[in-house]
PDB file of C-alpha atoms and ligand atoms in Angstrom:
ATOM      1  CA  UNK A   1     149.183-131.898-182.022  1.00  0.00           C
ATOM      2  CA  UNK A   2     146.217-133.722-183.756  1.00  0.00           C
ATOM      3  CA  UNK A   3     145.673-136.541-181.018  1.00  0.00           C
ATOM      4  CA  UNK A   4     142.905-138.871-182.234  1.00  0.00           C
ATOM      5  CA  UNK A   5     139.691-138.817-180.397  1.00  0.00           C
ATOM      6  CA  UNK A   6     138.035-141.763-178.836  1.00  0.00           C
ATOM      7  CA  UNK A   7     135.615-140.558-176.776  1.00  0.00           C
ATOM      8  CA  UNK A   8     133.098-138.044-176.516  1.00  0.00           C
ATOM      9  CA  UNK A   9     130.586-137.845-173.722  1.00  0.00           C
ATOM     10  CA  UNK A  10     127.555-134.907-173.934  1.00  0.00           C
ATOM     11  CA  UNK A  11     125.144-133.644-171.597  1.00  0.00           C
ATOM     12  CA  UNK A  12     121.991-132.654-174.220  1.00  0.00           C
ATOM     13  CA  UNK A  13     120.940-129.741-172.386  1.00  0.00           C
ATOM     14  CA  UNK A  14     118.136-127.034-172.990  1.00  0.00           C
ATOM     15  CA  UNK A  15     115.420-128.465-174.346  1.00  0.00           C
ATOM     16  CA  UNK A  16     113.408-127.589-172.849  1.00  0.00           C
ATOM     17  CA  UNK A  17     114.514-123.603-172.830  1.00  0.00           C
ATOM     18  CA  UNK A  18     114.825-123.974-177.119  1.00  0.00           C
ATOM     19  CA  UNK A  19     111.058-124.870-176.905  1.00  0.00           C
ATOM     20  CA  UNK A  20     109.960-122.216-174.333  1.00  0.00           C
ATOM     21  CA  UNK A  21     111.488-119.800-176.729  1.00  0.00           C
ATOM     22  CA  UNK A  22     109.768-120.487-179.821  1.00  0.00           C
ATOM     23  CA  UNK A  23     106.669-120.728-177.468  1.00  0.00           C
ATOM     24  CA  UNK A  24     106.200-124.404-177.674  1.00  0.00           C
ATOM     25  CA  UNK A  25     106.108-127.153-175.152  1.00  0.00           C
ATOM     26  CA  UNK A  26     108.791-128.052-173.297  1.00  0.00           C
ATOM     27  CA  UNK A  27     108.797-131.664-175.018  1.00  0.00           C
ATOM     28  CA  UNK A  28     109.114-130.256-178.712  1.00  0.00           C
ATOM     29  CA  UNK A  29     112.465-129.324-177.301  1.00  0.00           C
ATOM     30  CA  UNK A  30     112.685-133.286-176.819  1.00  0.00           C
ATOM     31  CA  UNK A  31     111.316-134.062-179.559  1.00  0.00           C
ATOM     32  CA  UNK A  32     113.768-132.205-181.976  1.00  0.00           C
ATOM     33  CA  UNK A  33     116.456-133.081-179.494  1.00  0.00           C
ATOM     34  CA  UNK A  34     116.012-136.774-180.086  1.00  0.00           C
ATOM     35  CA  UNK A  35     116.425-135.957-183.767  1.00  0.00           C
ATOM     36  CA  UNK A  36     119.979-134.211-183.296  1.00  0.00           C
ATOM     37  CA  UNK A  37     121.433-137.598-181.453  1.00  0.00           C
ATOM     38  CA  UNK A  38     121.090-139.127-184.588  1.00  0.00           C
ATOM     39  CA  UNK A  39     122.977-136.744-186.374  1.00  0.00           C
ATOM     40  CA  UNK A  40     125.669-135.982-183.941  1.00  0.00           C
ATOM     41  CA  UNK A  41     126.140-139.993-183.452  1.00  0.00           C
ATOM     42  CA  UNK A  42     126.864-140.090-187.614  1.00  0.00           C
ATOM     43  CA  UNK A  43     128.623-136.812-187.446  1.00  0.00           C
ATOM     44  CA  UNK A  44     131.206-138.154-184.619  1.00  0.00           C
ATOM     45  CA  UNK A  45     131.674-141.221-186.608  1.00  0.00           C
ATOM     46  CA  UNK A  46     132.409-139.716-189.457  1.00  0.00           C
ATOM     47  CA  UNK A  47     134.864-137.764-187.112  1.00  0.00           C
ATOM     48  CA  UNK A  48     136.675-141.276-186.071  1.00  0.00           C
ATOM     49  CA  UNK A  49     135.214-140.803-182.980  1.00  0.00           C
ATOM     50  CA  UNK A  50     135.267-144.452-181.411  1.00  0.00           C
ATOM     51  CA  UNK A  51     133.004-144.020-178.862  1.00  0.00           C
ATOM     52  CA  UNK A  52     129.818-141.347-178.198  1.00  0.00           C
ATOM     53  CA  UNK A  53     128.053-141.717-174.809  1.00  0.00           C
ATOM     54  CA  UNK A  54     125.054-139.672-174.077  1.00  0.00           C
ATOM     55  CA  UNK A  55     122.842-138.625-171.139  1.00  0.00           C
ATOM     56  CA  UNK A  56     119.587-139.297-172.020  1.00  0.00           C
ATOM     57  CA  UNK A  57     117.465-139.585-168.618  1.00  0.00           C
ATOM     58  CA  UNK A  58     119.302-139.129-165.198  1.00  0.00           C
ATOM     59  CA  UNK A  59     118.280-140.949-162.137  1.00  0.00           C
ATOM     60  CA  UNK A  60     117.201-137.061-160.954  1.00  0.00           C
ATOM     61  CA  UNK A  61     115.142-136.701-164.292  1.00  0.00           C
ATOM     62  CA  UNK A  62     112.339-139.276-162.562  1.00  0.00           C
ATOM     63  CA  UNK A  63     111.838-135.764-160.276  1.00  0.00           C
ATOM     64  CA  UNK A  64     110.174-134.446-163.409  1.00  0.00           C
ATOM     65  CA  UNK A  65     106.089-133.744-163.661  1.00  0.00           C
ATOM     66  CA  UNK A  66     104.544-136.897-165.065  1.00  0.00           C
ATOM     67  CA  UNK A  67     103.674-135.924-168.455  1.00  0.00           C
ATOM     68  CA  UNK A  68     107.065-134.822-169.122  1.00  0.00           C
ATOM     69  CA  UNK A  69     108.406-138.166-168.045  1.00  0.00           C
ATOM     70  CA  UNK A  70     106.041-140.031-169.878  1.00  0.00           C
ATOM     71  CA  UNK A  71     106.761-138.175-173.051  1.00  0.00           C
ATOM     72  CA  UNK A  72     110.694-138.892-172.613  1.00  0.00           C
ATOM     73  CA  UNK A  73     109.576-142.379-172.172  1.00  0.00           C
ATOM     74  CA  UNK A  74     107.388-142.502-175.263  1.00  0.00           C
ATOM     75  CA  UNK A  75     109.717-140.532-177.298  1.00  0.00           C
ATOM     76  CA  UNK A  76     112.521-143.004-176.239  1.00  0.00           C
ATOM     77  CA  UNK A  77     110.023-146.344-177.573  1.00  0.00           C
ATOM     78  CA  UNK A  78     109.512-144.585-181.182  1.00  0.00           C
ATOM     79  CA  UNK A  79     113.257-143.728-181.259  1.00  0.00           C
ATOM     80  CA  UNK A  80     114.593-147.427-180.192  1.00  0.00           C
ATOM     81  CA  UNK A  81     111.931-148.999-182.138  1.00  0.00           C
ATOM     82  CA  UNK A  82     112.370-146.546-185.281  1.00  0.00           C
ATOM     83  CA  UNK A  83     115.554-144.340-185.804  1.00  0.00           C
ATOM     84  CA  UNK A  84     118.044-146.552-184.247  1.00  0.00           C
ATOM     85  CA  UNK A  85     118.138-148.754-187.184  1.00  0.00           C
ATOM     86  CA  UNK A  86     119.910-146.061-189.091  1.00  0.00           C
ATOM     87  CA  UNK A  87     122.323-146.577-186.504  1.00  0.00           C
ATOM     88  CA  UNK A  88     122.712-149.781-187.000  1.00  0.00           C
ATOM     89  CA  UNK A  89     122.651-149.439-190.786  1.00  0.00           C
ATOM     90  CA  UNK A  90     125.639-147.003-190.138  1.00  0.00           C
ATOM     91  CA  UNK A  91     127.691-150.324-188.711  1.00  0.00           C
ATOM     92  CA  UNK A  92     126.952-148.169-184.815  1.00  0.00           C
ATOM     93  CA  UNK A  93     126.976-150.725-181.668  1.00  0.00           C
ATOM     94  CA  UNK A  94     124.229-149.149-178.973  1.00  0.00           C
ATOM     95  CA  UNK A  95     124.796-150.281-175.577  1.00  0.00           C
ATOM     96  CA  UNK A  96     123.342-148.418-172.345  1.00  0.00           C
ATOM     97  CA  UNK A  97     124.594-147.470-169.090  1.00  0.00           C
ATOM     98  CA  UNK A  98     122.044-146.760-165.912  1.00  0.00           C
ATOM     99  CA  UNK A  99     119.585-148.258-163.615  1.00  0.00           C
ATOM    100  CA  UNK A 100     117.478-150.285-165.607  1.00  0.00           C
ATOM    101  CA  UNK A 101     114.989-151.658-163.304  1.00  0.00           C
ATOM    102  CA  UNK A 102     113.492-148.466-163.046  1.00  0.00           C
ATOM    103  CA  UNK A 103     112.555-148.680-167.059  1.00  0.00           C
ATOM    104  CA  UNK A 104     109.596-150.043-167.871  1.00  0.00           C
ATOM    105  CA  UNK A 105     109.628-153.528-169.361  1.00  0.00           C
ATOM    106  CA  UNK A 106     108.775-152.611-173.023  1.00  0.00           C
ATOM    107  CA  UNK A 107     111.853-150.345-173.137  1.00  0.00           C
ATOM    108  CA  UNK A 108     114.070-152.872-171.242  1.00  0.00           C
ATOM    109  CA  UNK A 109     113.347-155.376-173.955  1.00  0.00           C
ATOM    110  CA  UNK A 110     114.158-153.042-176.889  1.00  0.00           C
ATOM    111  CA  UNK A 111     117.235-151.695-175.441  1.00  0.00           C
ATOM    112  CA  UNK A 112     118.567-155.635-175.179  1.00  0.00           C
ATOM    113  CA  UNK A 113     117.107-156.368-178.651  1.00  0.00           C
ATOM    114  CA  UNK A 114     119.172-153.147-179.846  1.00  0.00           C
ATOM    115  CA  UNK A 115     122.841-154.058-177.621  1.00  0.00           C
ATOM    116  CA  UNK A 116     122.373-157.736-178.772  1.00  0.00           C
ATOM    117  CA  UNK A 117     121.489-156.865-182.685  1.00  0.00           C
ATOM    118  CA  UNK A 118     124.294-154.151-182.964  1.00  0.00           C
ATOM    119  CA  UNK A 119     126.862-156.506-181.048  1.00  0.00           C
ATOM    120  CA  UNK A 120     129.187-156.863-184.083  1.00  0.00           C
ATOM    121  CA  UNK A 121     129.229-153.558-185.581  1.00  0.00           C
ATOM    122  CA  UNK A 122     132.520-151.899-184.967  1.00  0.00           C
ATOM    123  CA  UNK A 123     132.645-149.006-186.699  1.00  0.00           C
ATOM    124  CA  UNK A 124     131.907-147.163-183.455  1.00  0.00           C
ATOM    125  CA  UNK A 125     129.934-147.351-179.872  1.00  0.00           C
ATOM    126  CA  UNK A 126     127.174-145.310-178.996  1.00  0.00           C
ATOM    127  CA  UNK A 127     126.711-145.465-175.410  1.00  0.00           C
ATOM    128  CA  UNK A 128     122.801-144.876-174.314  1.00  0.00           C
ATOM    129  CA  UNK A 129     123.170-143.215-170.014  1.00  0.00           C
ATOM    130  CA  UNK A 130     119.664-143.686-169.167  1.00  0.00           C
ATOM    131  CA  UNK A 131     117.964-143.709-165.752  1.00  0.00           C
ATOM    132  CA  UNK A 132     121.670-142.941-165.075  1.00  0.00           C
ATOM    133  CA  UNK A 133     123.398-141.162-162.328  1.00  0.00           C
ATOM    134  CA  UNK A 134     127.469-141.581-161.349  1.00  0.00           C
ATOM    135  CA  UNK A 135     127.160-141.813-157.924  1.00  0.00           C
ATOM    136  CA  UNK A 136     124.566-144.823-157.876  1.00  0.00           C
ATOM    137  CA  UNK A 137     127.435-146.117-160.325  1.00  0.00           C
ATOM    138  CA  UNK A 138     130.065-145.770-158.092  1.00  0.00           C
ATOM    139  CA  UNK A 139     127.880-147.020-154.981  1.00  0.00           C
ATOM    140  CA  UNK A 140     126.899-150.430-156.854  1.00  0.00           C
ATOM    141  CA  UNK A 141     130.801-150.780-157.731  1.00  0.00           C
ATOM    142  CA  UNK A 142     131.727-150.677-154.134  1.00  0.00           C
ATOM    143  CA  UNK A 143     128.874-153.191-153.253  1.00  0.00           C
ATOM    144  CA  UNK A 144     130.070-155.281-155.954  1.00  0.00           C
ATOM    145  CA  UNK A 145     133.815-155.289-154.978  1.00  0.00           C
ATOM    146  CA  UNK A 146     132.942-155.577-151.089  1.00  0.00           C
ATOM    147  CA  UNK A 147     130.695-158.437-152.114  1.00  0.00           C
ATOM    148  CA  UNK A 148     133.847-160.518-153.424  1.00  0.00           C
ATOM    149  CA  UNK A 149     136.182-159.580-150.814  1.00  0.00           C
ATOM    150  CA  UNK A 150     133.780-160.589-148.168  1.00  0.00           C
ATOM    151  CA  UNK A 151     133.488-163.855-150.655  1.00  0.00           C
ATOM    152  CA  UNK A 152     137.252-164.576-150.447  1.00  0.00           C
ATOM    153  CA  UNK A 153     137.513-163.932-154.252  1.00  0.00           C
ATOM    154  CA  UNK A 154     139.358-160.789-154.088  1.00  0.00           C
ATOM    155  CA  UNK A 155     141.839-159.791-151.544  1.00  0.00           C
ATOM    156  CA  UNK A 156     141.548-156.032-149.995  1.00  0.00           C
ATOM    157  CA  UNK A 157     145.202-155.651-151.619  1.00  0.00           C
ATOM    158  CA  UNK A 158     144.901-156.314-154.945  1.00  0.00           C
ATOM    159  CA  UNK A 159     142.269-153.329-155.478  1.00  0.00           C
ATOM    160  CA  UNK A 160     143.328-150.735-157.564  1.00  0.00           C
ATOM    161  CA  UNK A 161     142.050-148.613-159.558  1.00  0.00           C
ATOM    162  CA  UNK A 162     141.896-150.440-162.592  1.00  0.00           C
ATOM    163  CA  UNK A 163     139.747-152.836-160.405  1.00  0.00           C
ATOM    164  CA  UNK A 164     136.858-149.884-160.370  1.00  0.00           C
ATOM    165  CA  UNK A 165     136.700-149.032-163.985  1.00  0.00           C
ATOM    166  CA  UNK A 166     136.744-152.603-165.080  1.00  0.00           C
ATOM    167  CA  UNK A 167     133.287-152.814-162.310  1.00  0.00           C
ATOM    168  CA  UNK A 168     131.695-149.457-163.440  1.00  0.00           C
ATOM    169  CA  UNK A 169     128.881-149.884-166.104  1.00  0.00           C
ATOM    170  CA  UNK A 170     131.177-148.156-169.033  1.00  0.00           C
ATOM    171  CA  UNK A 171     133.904-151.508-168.472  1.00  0.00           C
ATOM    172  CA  UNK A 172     135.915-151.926-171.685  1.00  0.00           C
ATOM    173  CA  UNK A 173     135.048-148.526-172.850  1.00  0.00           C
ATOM    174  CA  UNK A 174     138.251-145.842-172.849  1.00  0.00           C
ATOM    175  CA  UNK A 175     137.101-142.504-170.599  1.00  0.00           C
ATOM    176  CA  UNK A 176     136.051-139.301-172.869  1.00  0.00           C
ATOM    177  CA  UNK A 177     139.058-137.215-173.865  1.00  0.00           C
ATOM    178  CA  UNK A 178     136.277-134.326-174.407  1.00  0.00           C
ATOM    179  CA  UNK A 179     132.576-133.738-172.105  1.00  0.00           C
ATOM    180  CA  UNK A 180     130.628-131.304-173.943  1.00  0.00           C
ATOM    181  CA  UNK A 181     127.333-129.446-172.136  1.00  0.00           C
ATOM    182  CA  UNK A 182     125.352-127.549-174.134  1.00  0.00           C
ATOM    183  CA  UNK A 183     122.962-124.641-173.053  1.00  0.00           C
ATOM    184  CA  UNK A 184     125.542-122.515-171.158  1.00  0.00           C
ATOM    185  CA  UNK A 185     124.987-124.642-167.820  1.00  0.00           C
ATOM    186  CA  UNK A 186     127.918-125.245-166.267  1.00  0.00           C
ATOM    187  CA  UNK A 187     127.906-128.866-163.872  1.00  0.00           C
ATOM    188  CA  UNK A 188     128.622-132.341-164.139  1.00  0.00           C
ATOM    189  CA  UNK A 189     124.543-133.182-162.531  1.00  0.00           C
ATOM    190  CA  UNK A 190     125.910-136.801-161.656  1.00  0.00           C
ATOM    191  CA  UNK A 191     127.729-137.751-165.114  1.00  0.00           C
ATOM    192  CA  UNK A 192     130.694-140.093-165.215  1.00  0.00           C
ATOM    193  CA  UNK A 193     132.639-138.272-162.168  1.00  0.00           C
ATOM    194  CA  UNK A 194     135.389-141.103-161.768  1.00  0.00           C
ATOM    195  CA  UNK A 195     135.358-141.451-165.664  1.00  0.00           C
ATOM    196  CA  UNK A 196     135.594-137.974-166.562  1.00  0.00           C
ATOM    197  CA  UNK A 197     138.934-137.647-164.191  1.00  0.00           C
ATOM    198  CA  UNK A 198     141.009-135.918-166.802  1.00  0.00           C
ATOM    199  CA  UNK A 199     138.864-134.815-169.591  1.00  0.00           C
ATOM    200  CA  UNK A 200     138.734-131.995-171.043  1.00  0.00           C
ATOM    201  CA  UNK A 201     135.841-130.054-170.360  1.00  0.00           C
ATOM    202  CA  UNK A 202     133.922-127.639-173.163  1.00  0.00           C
ATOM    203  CA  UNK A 203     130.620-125.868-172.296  1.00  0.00           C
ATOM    204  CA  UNK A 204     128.793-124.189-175.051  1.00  0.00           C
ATOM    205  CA  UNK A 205     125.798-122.081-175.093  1.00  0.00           C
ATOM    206  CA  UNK A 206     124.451-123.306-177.710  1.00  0.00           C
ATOM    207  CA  UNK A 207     120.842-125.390-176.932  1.00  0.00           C
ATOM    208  CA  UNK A 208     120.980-129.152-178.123  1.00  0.00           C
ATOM    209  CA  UNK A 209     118.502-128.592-180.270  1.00  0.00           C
ATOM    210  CA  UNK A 210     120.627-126.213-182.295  1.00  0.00           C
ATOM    211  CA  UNK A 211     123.550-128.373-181.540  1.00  0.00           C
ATOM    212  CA  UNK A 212     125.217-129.393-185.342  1.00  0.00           C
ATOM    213  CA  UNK A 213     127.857-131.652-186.571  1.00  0.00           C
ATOM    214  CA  UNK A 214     130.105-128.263-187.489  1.00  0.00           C
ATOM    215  CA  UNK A 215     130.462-126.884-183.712  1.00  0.00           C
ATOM    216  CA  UNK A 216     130.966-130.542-182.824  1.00  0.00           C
ATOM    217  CA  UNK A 217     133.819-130.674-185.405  1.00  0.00           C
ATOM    218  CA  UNK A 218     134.957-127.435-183.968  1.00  0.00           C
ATOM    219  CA  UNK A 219     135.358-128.521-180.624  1.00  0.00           C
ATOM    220  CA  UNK A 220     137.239-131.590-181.790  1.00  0.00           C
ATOM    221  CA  UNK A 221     139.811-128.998-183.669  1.00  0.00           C
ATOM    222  CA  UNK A 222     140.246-127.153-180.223  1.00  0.00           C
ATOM    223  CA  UNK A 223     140.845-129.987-177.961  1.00  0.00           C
ATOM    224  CA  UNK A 224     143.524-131.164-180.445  1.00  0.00           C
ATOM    225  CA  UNK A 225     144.926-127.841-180.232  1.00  0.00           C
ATOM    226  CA  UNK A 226     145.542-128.793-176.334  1.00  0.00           C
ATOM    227  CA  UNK A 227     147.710-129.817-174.301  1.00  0.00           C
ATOM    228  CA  UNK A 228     147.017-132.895-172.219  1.00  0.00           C
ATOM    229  CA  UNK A 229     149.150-133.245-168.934  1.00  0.00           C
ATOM    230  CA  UNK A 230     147.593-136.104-166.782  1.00  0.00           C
ATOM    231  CA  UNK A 231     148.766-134.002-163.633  1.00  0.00           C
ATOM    232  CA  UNK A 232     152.526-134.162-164.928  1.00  0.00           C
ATOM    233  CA  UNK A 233     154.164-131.010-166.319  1.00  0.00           C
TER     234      UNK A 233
HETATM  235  C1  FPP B   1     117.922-131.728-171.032  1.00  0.00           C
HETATM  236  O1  FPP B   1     117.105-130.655-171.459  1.00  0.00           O
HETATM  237  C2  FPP B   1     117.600-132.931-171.755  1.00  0.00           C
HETATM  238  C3  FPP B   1     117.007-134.043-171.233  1.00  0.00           C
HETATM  239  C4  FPP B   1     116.600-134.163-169.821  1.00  0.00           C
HETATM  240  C5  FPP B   1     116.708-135.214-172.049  1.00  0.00           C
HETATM  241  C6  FPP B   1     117.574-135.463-173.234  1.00  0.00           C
HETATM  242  C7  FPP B   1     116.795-136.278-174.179  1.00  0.00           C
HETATM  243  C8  FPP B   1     116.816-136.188-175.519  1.00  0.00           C
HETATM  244  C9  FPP B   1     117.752-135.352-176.269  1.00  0.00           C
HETATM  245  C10 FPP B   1     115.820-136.948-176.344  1.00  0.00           C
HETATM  246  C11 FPP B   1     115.777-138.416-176.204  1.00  0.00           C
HETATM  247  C12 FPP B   1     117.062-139.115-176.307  1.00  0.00           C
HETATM  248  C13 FPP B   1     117.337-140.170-177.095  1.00  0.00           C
HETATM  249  C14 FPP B   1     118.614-140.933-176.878  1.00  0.00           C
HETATM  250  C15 FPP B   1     116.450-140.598-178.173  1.00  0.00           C
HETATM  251  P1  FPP B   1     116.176-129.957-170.383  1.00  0.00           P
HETATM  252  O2  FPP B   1     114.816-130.508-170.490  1.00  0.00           O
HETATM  253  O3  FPP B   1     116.806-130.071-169.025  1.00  0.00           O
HETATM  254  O4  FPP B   1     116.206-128.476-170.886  1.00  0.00           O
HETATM  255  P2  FPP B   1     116.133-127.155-170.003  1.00  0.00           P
HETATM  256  O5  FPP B   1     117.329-127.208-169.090  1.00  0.00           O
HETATM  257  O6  FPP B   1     116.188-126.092-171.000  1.00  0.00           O
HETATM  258  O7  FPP B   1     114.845-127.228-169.241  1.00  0.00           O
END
């Protein structure tokens, strides 16, 4: 059937498990990790994949011991400050999705320094979910729409669905044809729920770390071999 792919959406799990296995720290896992989404984002857009969106950091992830926070955090400044630029080199546009007043303010500044200086590029969207979580989404989309209703600026009619994905952080961005979680773990932990409606869902063992541009290409060959139905037969 070959139908094109626009959009992929990942959950980079495991690791954490890749490291415990080689008998490293947890945040090696990270570390390496980190270096796979730059791969993956060239590989997909090599693939004509429009748009990549990635789950960095949950809002649950805060939950984490300290250190392990604070070396996400860290690892996150020397990969906005350093890597991305091959992104951007690669005609990529970064944006990010999430709660960002939870950030701290060096990383806030460098992820608007990133969405304003990779604006033009159009070759294809990487989309950053960090300090994310669906259901806080979803919440602040209701508050928003109740908010203008209450306001007279939107009548309790004229909501429709369209309405909600045009007020959900990911507005103007198609929903993933494809989710992929890697490490064998098999849940949505808060990720896009109203965007991932009719996606097709792949869940490989394989630990992001290990994660390369050939099972990605794989995947893409399976979904295509698919059939889509939207509910209708
Ligand atoms: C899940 O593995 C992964 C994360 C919580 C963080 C993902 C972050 C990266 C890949 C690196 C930084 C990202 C960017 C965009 C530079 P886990 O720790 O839950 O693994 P485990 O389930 O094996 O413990």
């Amino acid at each position: 059937m070959n139908e094109p792919v626009k959009h992929i959406a990942i959950i980079m799990d495991g690791n954490g498990r890749w490291a415990t296995k080689r008998g490293l720290p947890r945040t090696a896992g990270h570390k390496r990790g980190a270096e796979v989404v730059i791969d993956i984002s060239k590989a997909a857009k090599e693939a004509g994949v429009k748009y990549l969106t990635l789950y960095a950091f949950s809002t649950e992830n805060w939950k984490r011991p300290k250190d392990e926070v604070d070396t996400l955090m860290n690892l996150l400044r020397q990969y906005l400050s350093e890597n991305f630029e091959e992104l951007n080199k690669n005609d990529i546009r970064i944006c990010f999705i999430g709660e960002r007043e939870m950030l701290a303010s060096d990383i806030i500044e460098k992820m608007q320094y990133l969405e304003e200086k990779t604006k033009n590029n159009s070759s294809a969207t990487l989309q950053i979910a960090l300090s994310y979580g669906s259901r806080a989404e979803i919440t602040n989309t209701v508050k928003k729409i109740a908010q203008k209703v209450k306001n007279g600026d939107m009548s309790l009619e004229s909501i429709d669905e369209k309405t909600i994905s045009d007020m959900l952080y990911t507005k103007g961005i198609p929903d993933p044809d494809i989710l992929i979680r890697t490490s064998g773990e098999q849940r949505l932990s808060n990720y896009l729920l109203w965007q991932l409606a009719y996606s097709e869902f792949f869940f490989t063992p394989t630990y992001w770390p290990d994660f390369t541009k050939e099972e990605l290409y794989e995947i893409i060959k399976t979904y295509q071999s698919r059939e889509r139905r939207y509910g209708k037969i």
